[in-house]
Amino acid sequence: MNNTLFRVCPDTGLKFHRPAETLMKANAVAAVVFLLVGGFYALLVGLTRWQAVHLLAADQFYMVLTLHGLNVLIFWILFFEIALLYFCSSTLLGCRLAAPRFAWVGFALMLIGAVMNNVIVLQGNSSVMMTSYAPMGAHPVFYLSLILFAVGALIGCFVFFGTLVIAKDEKTYEGSVSLVTFGAITAAIIAVFTIISGAIILIPTLLWSLDLIAHIDALMYRLIWWGFGHSSQQINVSAHIAIWYAIAAIMFGAKPLSEKVSRMAFLMYILFLQLASVHHLLVDPGLSSEFKMFNTSYAMYLAVMASMVHGLTVPGSIEAAQRAKGLNNGLFEWLRKAPWGNPTFSGMFISLVGFGFLGGISGVVMGTEQINILLHNTLYVPGHFHATVVIGTTLAFMALTYWLVPILFRRELVMKKLASWQPYLFGGGMAGVALFLMGAGTVGVPRRHWDISFSDAAGAVYEFPGAANTMLALNGVFVILAVAGGAAFCVIVVASLLFGKKLGEDEKSPVPLIAEPPADADYEGIGSGTITVPGTLVFALVFFASFAIYYFVNWKYLGETWGIS
Amino acid sequence: MSEQQPDENGKEPLMQRVLDNPFILLFVGVAFPSVLYLVWGIMEIVSVPLGQ
Ligand code: HEM
Ligand SMILES: [Cu+2]
């Protein structure tokens, strides 16, 4: 093996292909920059929806909301995911990255697209929000920038698949790829479908904005756009779940309870997760109930089941590893004595719990055709997806980043104290945002609405219950906390990269960065009786009970909306 | 999934071969939603009668 092309990490033994490493760094840094930009816009949006503050004027609000959605949902997440794909292929399989030059072209396209998009939206004539529903039109450059970005991301996916082929040909691993890499494969597959759907809809829309096509059908646009918009979220879910598995292995030496079951759960994602795109179309006319029900019930529940498998095997594997290390007392000693001060662990665990309890339950409830009518297009929707894509995905990415700073960037983390608090601040703030947005949605407050008091409309249009304003105000308070938590992350990472103590190439980090896996023999006799992971079992029962109660409450609420006489 | 052993003919179980081949997975992962979501959905929209 050529030594100049590879370096072996002194802490983990991972083999980094240098060109791949540079690409990962570039993508990760770009990701954090766009998170910072998008987070700033989040503050402005949150403070505008706080009725008593009402910061921005109407036209600015919709422009800033567009900027917020695109910068965080698309640019932050996708740059990070490309870095992750390269890590899970080249680094975890210990092989060279396929076509690094091609990967740089992809990176350049993404960067150009993202910058162009920000510039054109800031001009003020493309405030169409991230969904850009036709026939509401944006400047042609808006669509062009998204297409460039998507082509760049697609190149990244091809480089990833190419790298898998290289690893196989050069036999850099034995047997099957690791579960974490398998999760990344799942993400990349969903990404390919996502980007194809995006191309099918955005290219005609670009031509339409240039007057080369006369008409874009609104319903057709929504259908195909959501093949892109929803599926892109499933890339995130697969990616952050791969990270949960990775962090369980890194922090505890945990191994999945059953590789086979976890892999089958990822396969269910590949087959079914993208079909749930229909939950965005549940109130659209022209689509049959068969289409809606099949895709959002039968198919979606299979995908949801897979999420529950992941959501339970990850803490289960941590519990088993902790018990094997001797923390075998009672139900929860393993959890109490977990490294709560380490942001890689706490971030991952908050991500898992928040994603399951807040994001998962609200998603299944809202994805039920009958209940959807209560919540469609209300603030409940952003409430739900801030639990999934912010607490779930974003926090998991942050957690991994704390670990990557010394491993990938060879710098010690600075502001460690702040870092140990950051996941709580961000996760707690975001939980508040998610809950109060959902609360506001439950009392009917619409999403993407500049002013629910209709102050500039002649004659009051609708009076919301007082609780609506309270929810929005509480949301505003938590927006500030969450933004502080997000900013803390960006500051810690940037400061570490610039000023953190440099670690030499063969110098071990002063703190151990990877846990020894417990020996197989240590796993014998753990748990109580025949149940090896009783704590996780209790956790699962609490989850099911919360889910059932909340589901029932919503049906009851629906039942009261239209009385039967 | 090293826990699964090849059978007598030295072949890995079918499911394992499927899971080990990213390109088969890529194919089904694109084909499934293309048919069940895109094609089915587009057919329904196209068959909505035009308004007068
Ligand atoms: C710093 C923390 C964040 C806060 C406080 C925050 C807050 C908000 C608020 C209040 C809205 C407006 C809802 C409306 O009026 O309809 C919103 C929209 C949105 N947010 Fe966030 N957000 C944050 C981070 C994120 C992140 C990290 C993501 C994605 C990874 C994200 C994705 C979105 C999206 C996609 C929208 C919808 C935009 C649209 O309707 O077009 N947010 N956010
Ligand atoms: Cu969706």
XYZ file of C-alpha atoms and ligand atoms in Angstrom:
661
model
C 0.000 0.000 0.000
C 1.291 3.425 -0.908
C 1.997 5.258 2.342
C 1.748 8.713 0.904
C -1.757 8.052 -0.339
C -3.064 6.737 2.950
C -2.728 7.571 6.593
C -3.668 5.295 9.440
C -5.498 6.984 12.275
C -3.487 6.405 15.472
C -6.639 6.408 17.606
C -8.940 4.152 15.661
C -6.787 2.298 13.143
C -9.048 3.606 10.361
C -7.284 4.047 7.062
C -7.835 7.401 5.412
C -7.276 7.830 1.702
C -5.804 11.320 1.617
C -7.718 12.661 -1.412
C -10.917 11.336 0.158
C -10.011 12.933 3.436
C -9.619 16.355 1.850
C -12.978 15.951 0.161
C -14.656 14.977 3.423
C -13.187 18.023 5.101
C -14.329 20.354 2.334
C -17.861 18.970 2.370
C -18.099 19.030 6.159
C -16.877 22.615 6.383
C -19.310 23.746 3.683
C -22.082 21.982 5.605
C -21.367 23.852 8.825
C -21.201 27.195 7.019
C -24.656 26.671 5.513
C -26.015 25.541 8.879
C -24.788 28.795 10.364
C -26.419 30.827 7.611
C -29.679 28.887 7.785
C -29.742 29.022 11.569
C -29.507 32.799 11.484
C -32.562 32.911 9.236
C -34.353 30.527 11.632
C -34.078 33.161 14.330
C -35.686 35.776 12.104
C -38.503 33.424 11.132
C -39.209 32.381 14.713
C -39.224 35.955 15.942
C -41.619 37.001 13.212
C -44.094 34.287 14.072
C -43.999 35.394 17.704
C -46.959 37.724 17.285
C -45.842 40.173 19.980
C -42.431 40.618 18.336
C -43.394 40.229 14.681
C -39.929 41.134 13.492
C -40.006 41.104 9.693
C -42.271 42.692 7.106
C -44.391 40.307 5.037
C -42.237 40.195 1.905
C -39.075 39.744 3.960
C -40.689 36.972 5.955
C -41.386 34.802 2.940
C -37.951 35.482 1.529
C -36.273 34.572 4.800
C -38.424 31.476 5.210
C -37.291 30.374 1.756
C -33.677 30.959 2.728
C -34.057 29.135 6.019
C -35.625 26.038 4.487
C -33.138 25.688 1.656
C -29.969 26.428 3.606
C -30.611 23.997 6.414
C -32.764 21.327 4.847
C -30.888 21.058 1.576
C -27.434 22.595 1.797
C -26.336 21.787 5.363
C -27.735 18.293 5.247
C -26.523 17.298 1.805
C -22.984 18.580 2.137
C -22.726 16.652 5.372
C -24.194 13.552 3.779
C -21.701 13.588 0.949
C -18.884 13.733 3.502
C -20.559 10.850 5.290
C -20.866 8.771 2.116
C -17.164 9.182 1.452
C -16.356 8.261 5.047
C -18.579 5.185 5.045
C -17.158 3.933 1.769
C -13.511 4.896 1.498
C -12.618 5.113 5.194
C -14.730 2.356 6.688
C -13.854 -0.057 3.895
C -10.211 1.038 3.910
C -9.915 1.659 0.196
C -9.226 4.531 -2.158
C -12.067 6.794 -3.203
C -13.204 6.337 -6.791
C -12.419 9.317 -9.009
C -11.597 12.070 -6.522
C -11.388 14.574 -9.351
C -14.929 13.805 -10.350
C -15.899 14.196 -6.695
C -14.393 17.687 -6.720
C -16.499 18.562 -9.753
C -19.525 17.424 -7.762
C -18.466 19.528 -4.809
C -17.946 22.579 -7.016
C -21.383 22.191 -8.590
C -22.993 21.907 -5.186
C -21.163 24.938 -3.891
C -21.970 27.034 -6.949
C -25.594 25.935 -6.802
C -25.939 26.732 -3.115
C -24.316 30.170 -3.374
C -26.261 31.034 -6.518
C -29.456 30.027 -4.796
C -28.817 32.259 -1.807
C -27.949 35.176 -4.053
C -31.039 34.864 -6.217
C -33.411 34.425 -3.287
C -31.899 37.467 -1.577
C -32.794 39.509 -4.661
C -36.349 39.148 -3.446
C -38.128 37.802 -6.507
C -37.866 34.099 -5.690
C -39.645 33.889 -2.345
C -41.378 30.674 -3.327
C -40.218 28.710 -0.263
C -38.367 25.476 -0.588
C -41.294 23.646 -2.202
C -41.534 26.254 -4.998
C -45.007 25.059 -5.950
C -45.869 25.927 -9.538
C -47.639 27.994 -10.804
C -46.007 30.298 -8.245
C -42.889 31.223 -10.159
C -39.316 32.065 -9.219
C -36.474 33.520 -11.233
C -35.029 30.893 -13.648
C -31.726 31.031 -11.778
C -33.529 29.668 -8.716
C -34.384 26.407 -10.484
C -31.051 26.315 -12.255
C -29.177 26.614 -8.974
C -31.111 23.710 -7.481
C -30.482 21.591 -10.561
C -26.739 22.302 -10.388
C -26.722 21.417 -6.722
C -28.596 18.174 -7.375
C -26.287 17.144 -10.207
C -23.347 17.721 -7.881
C -24.940 15.555 -5.208
C -25.687 12.842 -7.754
C -22.025 12.813 -8.735
C -21.230 12.294 -5.069
C -23.534 9.255 -5.018
C -21.840 7.790 -8.088
C -18.436 8.266 -6.509
C -19.764 6.412 -3.473
C -21.035 3.465 -5.545
C -17.779 3.449 -7.494
C -15.868 3.242 -4.246
C -17.905 0.225 -3.183
C -16.881 -1.463 -6.408
C -13.218 -0.656 -5.801
C -13.350 -2.026 -2.267
C -14.878 -5.237 -3.532
C -12.402 -5.611 -6.407
C -9.409 -4.856 -4.254
C -10.789 -7.041 -1.454
C -10.194 -4.465 1.236
C -12.858 -6.070 3.419
C -14.090 -9.583 4.067
C -17.639 -10.896 3.989
C -20.318 -8.216 3.979
C -19.806 -4.495 4.425
C -20.390 -3.231 7.960
C -23.866 -2.259 9.047
C -22.913 1.415 9.090
C -21.808 1.223 5.463
C -24.994 -0.664 4.683
C -26.971 2.226 6.149
C -25.009 4.590 3.932
C -25.831 2.403 0.904
C -29.491 2.707 1.833
C -29.146 6.475 2.003
C -27.367 6.640 -1.351
C -29.991 4.476 -3.062
C -32.785 6.665 -1.810
C -30.740 9.665 -2.924
C -30.666 8.388 -6.494
C -34.465 8.111 -6.630
C -34.748 11.494 -4.949
C -32.535 13.230 -7.458
C -34.220 11.552 -10.432
C -37.591 12.830 -9.223
C -36.084 16.254 -8.669
C -34.756 16.318 -12.209
C -38.092 15.183 -13.681
C -39.867 18.120 -12.112
C -37.283 20.898 -11.849
C -36.052 20.755 -15.432
C -39.517 21.382 -16.939
C -40.123 24.036 -14.310
C -36.910 25.780 -15.324
C -38.066 25.689 -18.959
C -41.451 27.027 -17.898
C -39.814 29.907 -16.028
C -37.969 30.683 -19.275
C -41.280 30.669 -21.166
C -40.233 27.640 -23.168
C -43.080 25.545 -21.784
C -46.529 27.049 -21.505
C -47.942 25.293 -18.506
C -47.018 23.217 -15.477
C -49.880 21.296 -13.955
C -50.117 22.158 -10.268
C -51.102 18.682 -9.125
C -48.500 16.966 -11.273
C -45.905 19.315 -9.852
C -46.867 18.422 -6.297
C -46.829 14.705 -6.989
C -43.387 14.631 -8.532
C -41.920 17.319 -6.319
C -42.805 15.295 -3.241
C -41.149 12.237 -4.721
C -38.104 14.449 -4.376
C -39.003 16.399 -1.230
C -40.156 13.486 0.866
C -37.561 10.995 -0.307
C -34.811 13.454 0.482
C -35.928 13.239 4.099
C -35.543 9.500 3.978
C -31.927 9.908 2.912
C -31.543 11.785 6.167
C -33.246 9.146 8.237
C -31.062 6.379 6.797
C -27.954 8.493 7.286
C -28.639 9.419 10.885
C -29.561 5.870 11.785
C -26.260 4.684 10.308
C -24.666 7.271 12.605
C -26.529 5.932 15.652
C -25.106 2.496 14.949
C -21.666 3.983 14.399
C -21.727 5.955 17.644
C -22.945 2.922 19.605
C -19.942 1.033 18.270
C -17.519 3.915 18.820
C -18.582 4.832 22.345
C -19.429 1.412 23.756
C -17.964 -1.178 21.433
C -21.587 -2.228 21.019
C -22.556 -4.676 18.311
C -26.070 -4.839 16.852
C -28.349 -7.318 18.646
C -28.920 -9.013 15.320
C -27.122 -7.936 12.167
C -29.668 -9.813 10.119
C -32.661 -8.007 11.571
C -30.992 -4.612 11.252
C -30.119 -5.254 7.627
C -33.644 -6.380 6.840
C -34.877 -3.170 8.434
C -32.671 -1.164 6.088
C -34.028 -3.220 3.185
C -37.550 -2.245 4.216
C -36.407 1.358 3.952
C -35.104 0.779 0.452
C -38.405 -0.751 -0.605
C -41.041 1.239 1.234
C -39.839 4.451 2.779
C -40.096 6.511 -0.377
C -43.721 5.525 -0.987
C -44.757 7.528 2.037
C -44.276 10.592 -0.190
C -48.033 10.345 -0.638
C -48.620 11.640 2.894
C -48.011 15.110 1.475
C -50.857 14.612 -0.981
C -53.493 13.293 1.386
C -55.847 16.205 0.816
C -55.127 16.628 -2.889
C -57.999 16.082 -5.277
C -57.662 13.809 -8.280
C -55.805 11.056 -6.473
C -57.764 8.001 -5.408
C -58.121 6.728 -1.891
C -56.553 3.447 -3.012
C -53.407 5.284 -4.026
C -53.341 7.272 -0.808
C -54.131 4.396 1.502
C -51.807 1.878 -0.071
C -48.828 4.178 0.019
C -49.370 5.823 3.377
C -50.771 2.896 5.330
C -49.701 -0.522 4.183
C -46.367 0.487 2.742
C -45.590 3.158 5.271
C -46.221 0.961 8.273
C -43.594 -1.462 7.005
C -41.130 1.395 6.900
C -42.228 2.615 10.321
C -41.713 -0.872 11.680
C -38.183 -0.760 10.344
C -37.607 2.530 12.176
C -38.797 0.948 15.390
C -36.395 -1.926 14.848
C -33.528 0.536 14.566
C -34.812 2.690 17.391
C -34.790 -0.316 19.708
C -31.744 -2.250 18.576
C -29.475 0.749 18.957
C -30.237 1.379 22.649
C -30.533 -2.398 23.066
C -27.022 -2.933 21.765
C -25.727 -0.155 24.011
C -27.508 -1.702 26.984
C -26.053 -5.128 26.232
C -22.525 -3.733 25.877
C -22.803 -1.715 29.075
C -24.124 -4.723 30.976
C -21.323 -6.849 29.585
C -18.938 -4.281 31.042
C -20.418 -4.858 34.479
C -23.146 -2.199 34.631
C -25.675 -4.934 35.078
C -27.698 -3.741 38.071
C -31.373 -2.940 37.928
C -33.143 -1.719 34.838
C -31.234 1.420 34.028
C -27.762 1.411 35.583
C -26.340 1.039 32.067
C -28.075 4.238 31.039
C -27.436 6.265 34.201
C -23.743 5.572 33.983
C -23.488 6.349 30.287
C -21.122 9.213 29.351
C -23.709 11.987 29.476
C -21.013 14.641 29.486
C -19.680 13.509 26.129
C -21.552 15.364 23.364
C -21.057 12.511 20.920
C -23.060 10.231 23.157
C -25.581 12.714 24.537
C -26.226 14.157 21.082
C -26.819 10.727 19.648
C -29.103 9.649 22.461
C -31.198 12.816 22.415
C -31.438 12.412 18.652
C -32.746 8.884 19.083
C -35.304 9.667 21.764
C -36.462 12.895 20.121
C -36.751 11.296 16.712
C -38.798 8.405 18.076
C -41.069 10.082 20.571
C -41.610 13.478 18.984
C -40.928 12.900 15.315
C -42.044 9.313 14.909
C -45.309 9.461 16.785
C -46.394 12.777 15.277
C -45.465 11.530 11.819
C -47.565 8.405 11.985
C -50.493 10.322 13.427
C -50.354 12.989 10.769
C -49.743 10.446 8.029
C -53.105 8.826 8.737
C -55.432 9.917 5.972
C -58.368 10.738 8.222
C -56.398 12.648 10.840
C -54.322 14.477 8.278
C -57.277 16.693 7.454
C -57.041 18.175 10.965
C -53.394 19.067 10.695
C -52.601 19.540 7.040
C -50.671 22.737 6.323
C -50.816 23.855 9.935
C -47.756 24.589 12.064
C -48.054 21.003 13.224
C -46.177 20.031 10.074
C -43.035 22.080 10.781
C -43.400 20.936 14.406
C -43.199 17.344 13.277
C -40.303 17.741 10.910
C -38.210 19.819 13.268
C -38.359 16.778 15.531
C -37.258 14.476 12.718
C -34.779 16.458 10.693
C -33.457 18.745 13.397
C -33.480 16.710 16.607
C -33.092 13.464 14.675
C -30.786 14.188 11.755
C -29.092 17.462 12.597
C -28.268 16.539 16.171
C -26.915 13.142 15.095
C -24.694 14.897 12.556
C -23.509 17.287 15.248
C -22.765 14.391 17.592
C -20.644 12.675 14.981
C -18.872 15.926 14.145
C -17.546 16.233 17.700
C -15.873 12.897 17.143
C -14.667 13.755 13.663
C -12.850 16.925 14.737
C -9.930 14.966 16.244
C -10.248 11.933 13.956
C -10.618 13.612 10.591
C -9.290 17.116 11.155
C -6.588 16.109 13.669
C -7.454 18.932 16.034
C -8.417 18.774 19.666
C -11.840 20.068 20.466
C -11.867 23.491 22.146
C -14.501 24.807 24.595
C -15.142 21.317 25.864
C -17.396 22.530 28.645
C -19.675 24.336 26.226
C -19.569 21.303 23.942
C -20.792 19.047 26.727
C -23.790 21.347 27.193
C -24.518 21.997 23.551
C -26.641 18.901 22.762
C -28.885 19.665 25.735
C -29.295 23.282 24.762
C -29.951 22.524 21.119
C -31.989 19.371 21.739
C -33.994 20.941 24.550
C -34.589 24.149 22.618
C -35.635 22.211 19.567
C -37.938 19.933 21.554
C -39.680 23.105 22.738
C -39.879 24.455 19.189
C -41.281 21.154 17.905
C -43.835 20.833 20.700
C -45.088 24.400 20.577
C -45.284 24.423 16.795
C -47.325 21.233 17.054
C -49.415 22.831 19.776
C -50.085 25.869 17.607
C -50.953 23.582 14.715
C -53.397 21.657 16.863
C -55.351 24.859 17.493
C -55.327 25.528 13.773
C -52.504 28.007 13.209
C -51.378 27.712 9.573
C -47.759 27.224 8.605
C -45.984 29.750 6.398
C -48.204 32.555 7.585
C -46.852 36.012 8.215
C -49.537 37.293 10.547
C -52.382 35.286 12.012
C -53.982 38.449 13.386
C -54.512 39.608 9.787
C -53.631 43.139 10.852
C -53.289 44.432 7.329
C -56.385 42.734 5.980
C -59.518 44.832 5.883
C -61.997 43.376 8.352
C -60.924 40.523 10.603
C -60.831 37.312 8.663
C -60.586 34.811 11.456
C -59.996 34.982 15.172
C -57.710 32.314 16.589
C -58.158 31.083 20.163
C -55.940 32.813 22.717
C -53.895 29.634 23.074
C -52.558 30.234 19.566
C -50.681 33.356 20.603
C -49.384 31.677 23.733
C -48.041 28.762 21.714
C -46.331 31.088 19.264
C -44.775 33.106 22.075
C -43.498 29.987 23.849
C -42.197 28.807 20.521
C -40.345 32.104 20.167
C -38.601 31.603 23.501
C -37.463 28.132 22.531
C -36.405 29.369 19.105
C -33.900 31.597 20.898
C -32.579 28.667 22.959
C -32.328 26.413 19.932
C -30.557 29.036 17.866
C -28.132 29.610 20.748
C -27.479 25.864 20.795
C -26.983 25.746 17.038
C -24.676 28.753 17.117
C -22.672 27.165 19.943
C -22.092 24.138 17.744
C -20.874 26.211 14.812
C -18.604 28.306 17.045
C -17.081 25.251 18.736
C -16.408 23.509 15.454
C -14.990 26.521 13.652
C -12.852 27.483 16.662
C -11.569 23.926 16.996
C -10.587 23.780 13.349
C -8.814 27.118 13.572
C -7.354 27.114 17.082
C -7.632 23.570 18.459
C -4.347 21.968 19.427
C -2.951 20.180 16.405
C -2.542 16.448 16.713
C 0.420 15.009 14.840
C -0.276 12.328 12.303
C 0.819 9.530 14.600
C 0.002 11.258 17.843
C -2.764 9.702 19.870
C -5.460 11.964 21.196
C -5.104 12.442 24.987
C -8.623 11.103 25.499
C -9.482 7.683 24.070
C -11.710 8.081 21.019
C -12.965 4.564 20.620
C -14.133 1.987 23.152
C -12.888 -1.571 23.401
C -15.698 -3.974 22.518
C -16.576 -6.284 25.403
C -15.464 -9.891 24.913
C -18.123 -12.374 23.810
C -17.850 -14.203 27.119
C -18.765 -11.010 28.989
C -22.149 -11.012 27.303
C -23.097 -14.236 29.051
C -25.636 -13.979 31.825
C -26.391 -10.269 31.392
C -29.828 -8.802 32.030
C -32.410 -10.431 34.241
C -33.437 -13.997 33.618
C -33.913 -14.671 29.941
C -34.282 -11.008 29.067
C -30.896 -9.622 28.114
C -31.958 -6.002 27.649
C -34.803 -5.359 30.116
C -34.225 -1.595 30.160
C -34.767 -1.305 26.433
C -37.859 -3.469 26.737
C -39.350 -1.029 29.246
C -38.357 1.803 26.947
C -40.222 0.060 24.097
C -43.351 -0.443 26.186
C -43.412 3.207 27.208
C -43.044 4.127 23.559
C -45.958 1.945 22.457
C -48.171 3.198 25.265
C -47.454 6.857 24.417
C -48.076 6.160 20.795
C -51.397 4.402 21.382
C -52.691 7.093 23.705
C -51.722 9.931 21.427
C -53.183 8.182 18.404
C -56.450 7.652 20.226
C -56.590 11.276 21.385
C -56.331 12.443 17.798
C -59.112 10.183 16.596
C -61.268 11.460 19.411
C -60.434 15.005 18.422
C -61.358 14.155 14.845
C -64.572 12.551 16.046
C -65.513 15.792 17.774
C -64.860 17.920 14.730
C -67.940 16.667 12.982
C -70.675 15.582 15.356
C -72.952 12.779 14.266
C -76.569 13.757 14.701
C -23.298 -11.172 7.818
C -20.597 -13.571 8.657
C -22.881 -15.519 10.978
C -24.496 -17.140 7.922
C -22.539 -20.026 6.532
C -22.428 -21.007 2.861
C -24.484 -24.131 2.130
C -23.100 -27.457 0.806
C -22.615 -26.125 -2.713
C -20.484 -23.325 -1.345
C -23.115 -20.747 -2.293
C -24.252 -18.035 0.068
C -27.974 -17.884 0.897
C -30.002 -15.940 -1.670
C -31.046 -13.190 0.715
C -27.474 -12.591 1.706
C -26.402 -12.329 -1.902
C -29.130 -9.775 -2.496
C -28.133 -7.716 0.530
C -24.488 -7.890 -0.483
C -25.105 -6.516 -3.954
C -25.636 -2.751 -3.842
C -26.661 -2.649 -7.483
C -29.573 -5.051 -7.063
C -30.629 -2.952 -4.099
C -30.251 0.201 -6.154
C -32.442 -1.279 -8.847
C -35.293 -2.271 -6.533
C -34.920 0.934 -4.540
C -35.553 2.969 -7.663
C -38.036 0.624 -9.355
C -40.410 0.261 -6.402
C -41.183 3.917 -5.803
C -41.064 4.691 -9.523
C -43.894 2.254 -10.183
C -45.934 2.530 -7.005
C -45.587 6.244 -6.529
C -44.606 8.066 -9.703
C -46.212 5.930 -12.408
C -49.352 5.097 -10.451
C -49.765 8.713 -9.347
C -49.168 10.142 -12.812
C -51.682 7.709 -14.313
C -54.312 8.840 -11.856
C -53.697 12.509 -12.538
C -53.687 12.025 -16.286
C -57.029 10.235 -16.109
C -58.754 13.147 -14.374
C -61.202 14.487 -16.982
C -60.518 18.000 -18.261
C -62.798 20.791 -17.056
C -64.808 22.644 -19.661
C -31.825 26.677 14.855
C -32.882 26.034 14.975
C -34.141 26.183 14.151
C -35.239 26.921 14.468
C -35.413 27.760 15.697
C -36.217 26.735 13.406
C -37.471 27.339 13.356
C -38.335 27.312 12.283
C -39.584 27.987 12.191
C -40.193 28.847 13.302
C -40.115 27.741 10.957
C -41.343 28.401 10.367
C -42.574 27.674 10.246
C -43.599 28.448 9.455
O -43.852 29.643 9.705
O -44.208 27.834 8.578
C -39.207 26.875 10.273
C -39.386 26.362 9.001
C -38.600 25.369 8.459
N -37.455 24.819 9.011
Fe -36.579 25.350 10.740
N -35.691 25.897 12.471
C -34.426 25.533 12.893
C -33.563 24.670 12.280
C -33.888 23.931 11.160
C -33.062 22.902 10.590
C -31.691 22.480 11.139
C -33.741 22.414 9.529
C -33.355 21.323 8.568
C -32.384 20.511 8.736
C -34.974 23.170 9.390
C -35.893 23.023 8.375
C -36.971 23.839 8.173
C -37.831 23.784 7.015
C -37.661 22.827 5.832
C -38.841 24.742 7.188
C -40.022 25.010 6.268
C -39.781 26.094 5.338
C -40.988 26.251 4.461
O -42.120 26.176 4.943
O -40.763 26.450 3.259
N -35.034 24.082 10.411
N -38.130 26.618 11.109
Cu -42.724 13.333 3.878
